[in-house]
Amino acid sequence: MSNNKISTEIKLTPHEGGREAISRLIEAYGYTSRQQLCDHLGISKSTLANRFLRDTFPFDWVILCSIETKASLTWLMTGNGPAFDPKESDVERINNIKLIDGITHPASYTLFDLSFLKKDLKKPIQLIDVNNKYILETSFTDINDGLWLVEIDGITSLKKISRIPNKKIRISDEQITFECDIDDIKAIGRVAMTISYS
């Protein structure tokens, strides 16, 4: 008979730890507000607020979240360990950015089913625009033809790039087209996928 004991002990206390658990649920789903969590779970704002204020632990929501997102049940319940185990998860967490007045700003993250993403993506980020979302590949060794997020003179924007001889590129958008040296721009990422809003 084995004398080995389980070293990880999780104490289940229904009337404490609820606030932190709800915050982890929001993070696991990739949301930025409690209202988004309410909408996803199909509950009223007052129901969530009641559990949050009373610090009631949301066991049912935690289990559902773990099933839907493949987030670690240990992490959801205690905050210990990694949120996701890459070996067991079939979702990938991709950080979001938004472009405001020519400057990129972090904007939480999105969970993607691995079957949806291109398999050759190495270091993707998602640019959230008004009408579209763009999955950018930020791991690259050279700039080739395509749509890129680039910084020019301190201003960041999406530009169509075409390679031309003598280490030059042609840059274009809906308003202007010009040529410059490849070293005159800072490439941030190449658009690998575009998701259009319906």
XYZ file of C-alpha atoms in Angstrom:
198
model
C 0.000 0.000 0.000
C 1.406 3.355 -1.016
C 2.113 5.957 1.647
C 2.348 8.786 -0.872
C 0.234 11.805 -0.022
C -1.120 14.483 -2.276
C 0.993 17.548 -1.593
C -1.413 20.071 -3.086
C -4.250 20.946 -0.738
C -7.124 23.182 -1.818
C -9.443 24.381 0.905
C -12.973 24.982 -0.353
C -14.509 27.890 1.485
C -17.815 29.039 -0.014
C -17.878 32.436 1.666
C -14.443 33.806 0.791
C -12.223 34.185 -2.252
C -15.112 34.994 -4.556
C -13.859 38.404 -5.659
C -10.445 37.100 -6.685
C -12.014 34.113 -8.457
C -14.353 36.351 -10.443
C -11.380 38.475 -11.486
C -9.615 35.317 -12.684
C -12.719 34.283 -14.627
C -12.679 37.614 -16.433
C -8.995 37.138 -17.230
C -9.433 33.550 -18.415
C -12.179 34.536 -20.841
C -10.124 37.483 -22.059
C -12.708 40.040 -20.987
C -12.083 43.497 -19.577
C -15.222 44.018 -17.493
C -17.653 42.178 -15.231
C -20.473 43.107 -17.604
C -18.870 41.028 -20.361
C -18.731 38.072 -17.984
C -22.420 38.569 -17.129
C -23.344 38.572 -20.811
C -21.380 35.388 -21.454
C -22.801 33.509 -18.469
C -26.322 34.761 -19.124
C -26.730 36.236 -15.655
C -27.862 39.622 -14.436
C -25.455 42.277 -13.270
C -27.061 42.151 -9.821
C -26.402 38.400 -9.529
C -22.711 38.897 -10.163
C -22.582 41.968 -7.943
C -24.188 40.023 -5.097
C -21.556 37.282 -5.227
C -18.782 39.833 -5.619
C -19.865 41.952 -2.650
C -20.466 38.920 -0.405
C -17.213 37.313 -1.598
C -19.182 34.142 -2.390
C -17.047 31.653 -4.283
C -18.478 30.931 -7.778
C -17.843 27.181 -7.950
C -20.314 26.660 -10.813
C -18.843 29.425 -12.963
C -15.302 28.228 -12.299
C -16.109 24.711 -13.535
C -17.849 26.068 -16.637
C -14.933 28.381 -17.389
C -12.422 25.555 -17.059
C -14.424 23.436 -19.518
C -14.874 26.250 -22.032
C -11.406 27.812 -21.947
C -9.261 24.866 -20.755
C -7.924 27.156 -18.036
C -6.345 25.360 -15.089
C -8.935 24.531 -12.432
C -6.267 24.967 -9.754
C -5.439 28.451 -11.021
C -9.096 29.454 -11.328
C -9.781 28.373 -7.753
C -6.583 29.473 -6.010
C -4.573 31.690 -8.334
C -1.639 29.280 -8.004
C 0.273 27.859 -10.953
C -0.073 28.709 -14.645
C -3.446 29.804 -15.983
C -3.116 27.547 -19.019
C -1.130 24.397 -19.709
C -0.030 24.522 -23.376
C 0.182 20.716 -23.498
C -3.473 20.270 -22.537
C -5.080 23.360 -24.000
C -6.487 23.590 -27.527
C -6.765 27.359 -27.271
C -4.104 30.016 -27.638
C -4.036 33.300 -25.783
C -3.110 36.180 -28.104
C -2.457 39.658 -26.768
C -4.486 42.499 -28.271
C -3.390 45.980 -29.259
C -5.368 49.001 -30.376
C -4.191 51.835 -32.579
C -5.092 55.270 -31.212
C -3.792 58.425 -32.907
C -0.900 56.549 -34.457
C 0.222 54.888 -31.212
C -0.301 51.250 -30.208
C -1.855 50.505 -26.817
C -2.247 47.105 -25.080
C -5.861 45.888 -24.924
C -6.189 42.654 -22.921
C -6.137 39.428 -24.964
C -8.308 37.019 -26.926
C -8.554 33.223 -26.713
C -8.444 31.479 -30.095
C -9.181 27.877 -30.967
C -5.954 26.469 -32.408
C -7.868 25.014 -35.355
C -8.798 28.566 -36.384
C -5.255 29.964 -36.449
C -2.637 29.398 -39.117
C -0.251 26.690 -37.969
C 2.896 28.576 -38.977
C 2.300 31.546 -36.655
C 5.206 31.927 -34.235
C 4.566 35.139 -32.309
C 1.099 36.500 -33.115
C -0.654 39.556 -31.743
C -4.091 40.889 -32.641
C -4.712 44.445 -33.819
C -8.281 45.524 -33.075
C -9.531 48.146 -35.531
C -12.914 49.784 -36.032
C -14.076 47.469 -38.809
C -11.630 44.564 -38.667
C -9.338 42.532 -36.471
C -5.897 41.634 -37.769
C -3.726 38.736 -36.611
C -0.146 39.949 -37.007
C 2.977 37.814 -37.179
C 5.628 39.703 -35.239
C 8.370 37.102 -35.724
C 10.063 37.664 -39.082
C 13.536 37.980 -40.573
C 12.710 40.067 -43.626
C 10.036 42.355 -45.016
C 8.167 40.924 -47.990
C 5.105 41.940 -49.987
C 1.921 42.255 -47.988
C -0.031 44.315 -45.480
C 2.079 45.412 -42.522
C 1.763 47.372 -39.308
C 4.660 49.810 -39.522
C 5.987 52.853 -37.723
C 7.055 55.793 -39.889
C 8.434 58.927 -38.240
C 6.874 57.924 -34.926
C 3.403 57.247 -36.376
C 2.110 53.674 -36.539
C -0.376 52.524 -39.174
C -1.268 49.709 -41.547
C 0.432 49.976 -44.931
C 0.658 47.836 -48.038
C 4.315 47.118 -48.777
C 5.887 45.988 -52.052
C 9.583 45.187 -52.413
C 11.414 46.905 -55.274
C 15.101 46.725 -56.320
C 18.028 48.288 -54.440
C 16.643 47.525 -50.970
C 13.744 49.881 -51.449
C 10.043 49.422 -50.811
C 6.849 50.931 -52.156
C 4.387 51.881 -49.411
C 0.738 52.592 -50.093
C -2.632 53.050 -48.442
C -5.946 54.543 -49.536
C -4.526 58.061 -49.615
C -0.899 57.969 -50.734
C 1.844 55.912 -52.364
C 5.566 56.543 -51.985
C 8.937 54.830 -52.127
C 11.648 54.757 -49.477
C 14.588 52.743 -48.200
C 13.665 49.657 -46.246
C 15.570 51.043 -43.251
C 13.378 54.167 -43.178
C 10.521 52.284 -41.531
C 10.106 50.122 -38.442
C 8.096 46.996 -39.211
C 6.020 45.721 -36.273
C 4.139 42.833 -37.807
C 2.813 41.362 -41.039
C -0.930 40.759 -41.354
C -1.382 36.990 -41.480
C -5.168 36.869 -41.025
C -8.015 39.369 -41.243
C -11.267 38.998 -39.313
C -14.047 41.232 -40.627
C -16.969 42.301 -38.458
C -20.361 41.188 -39.722
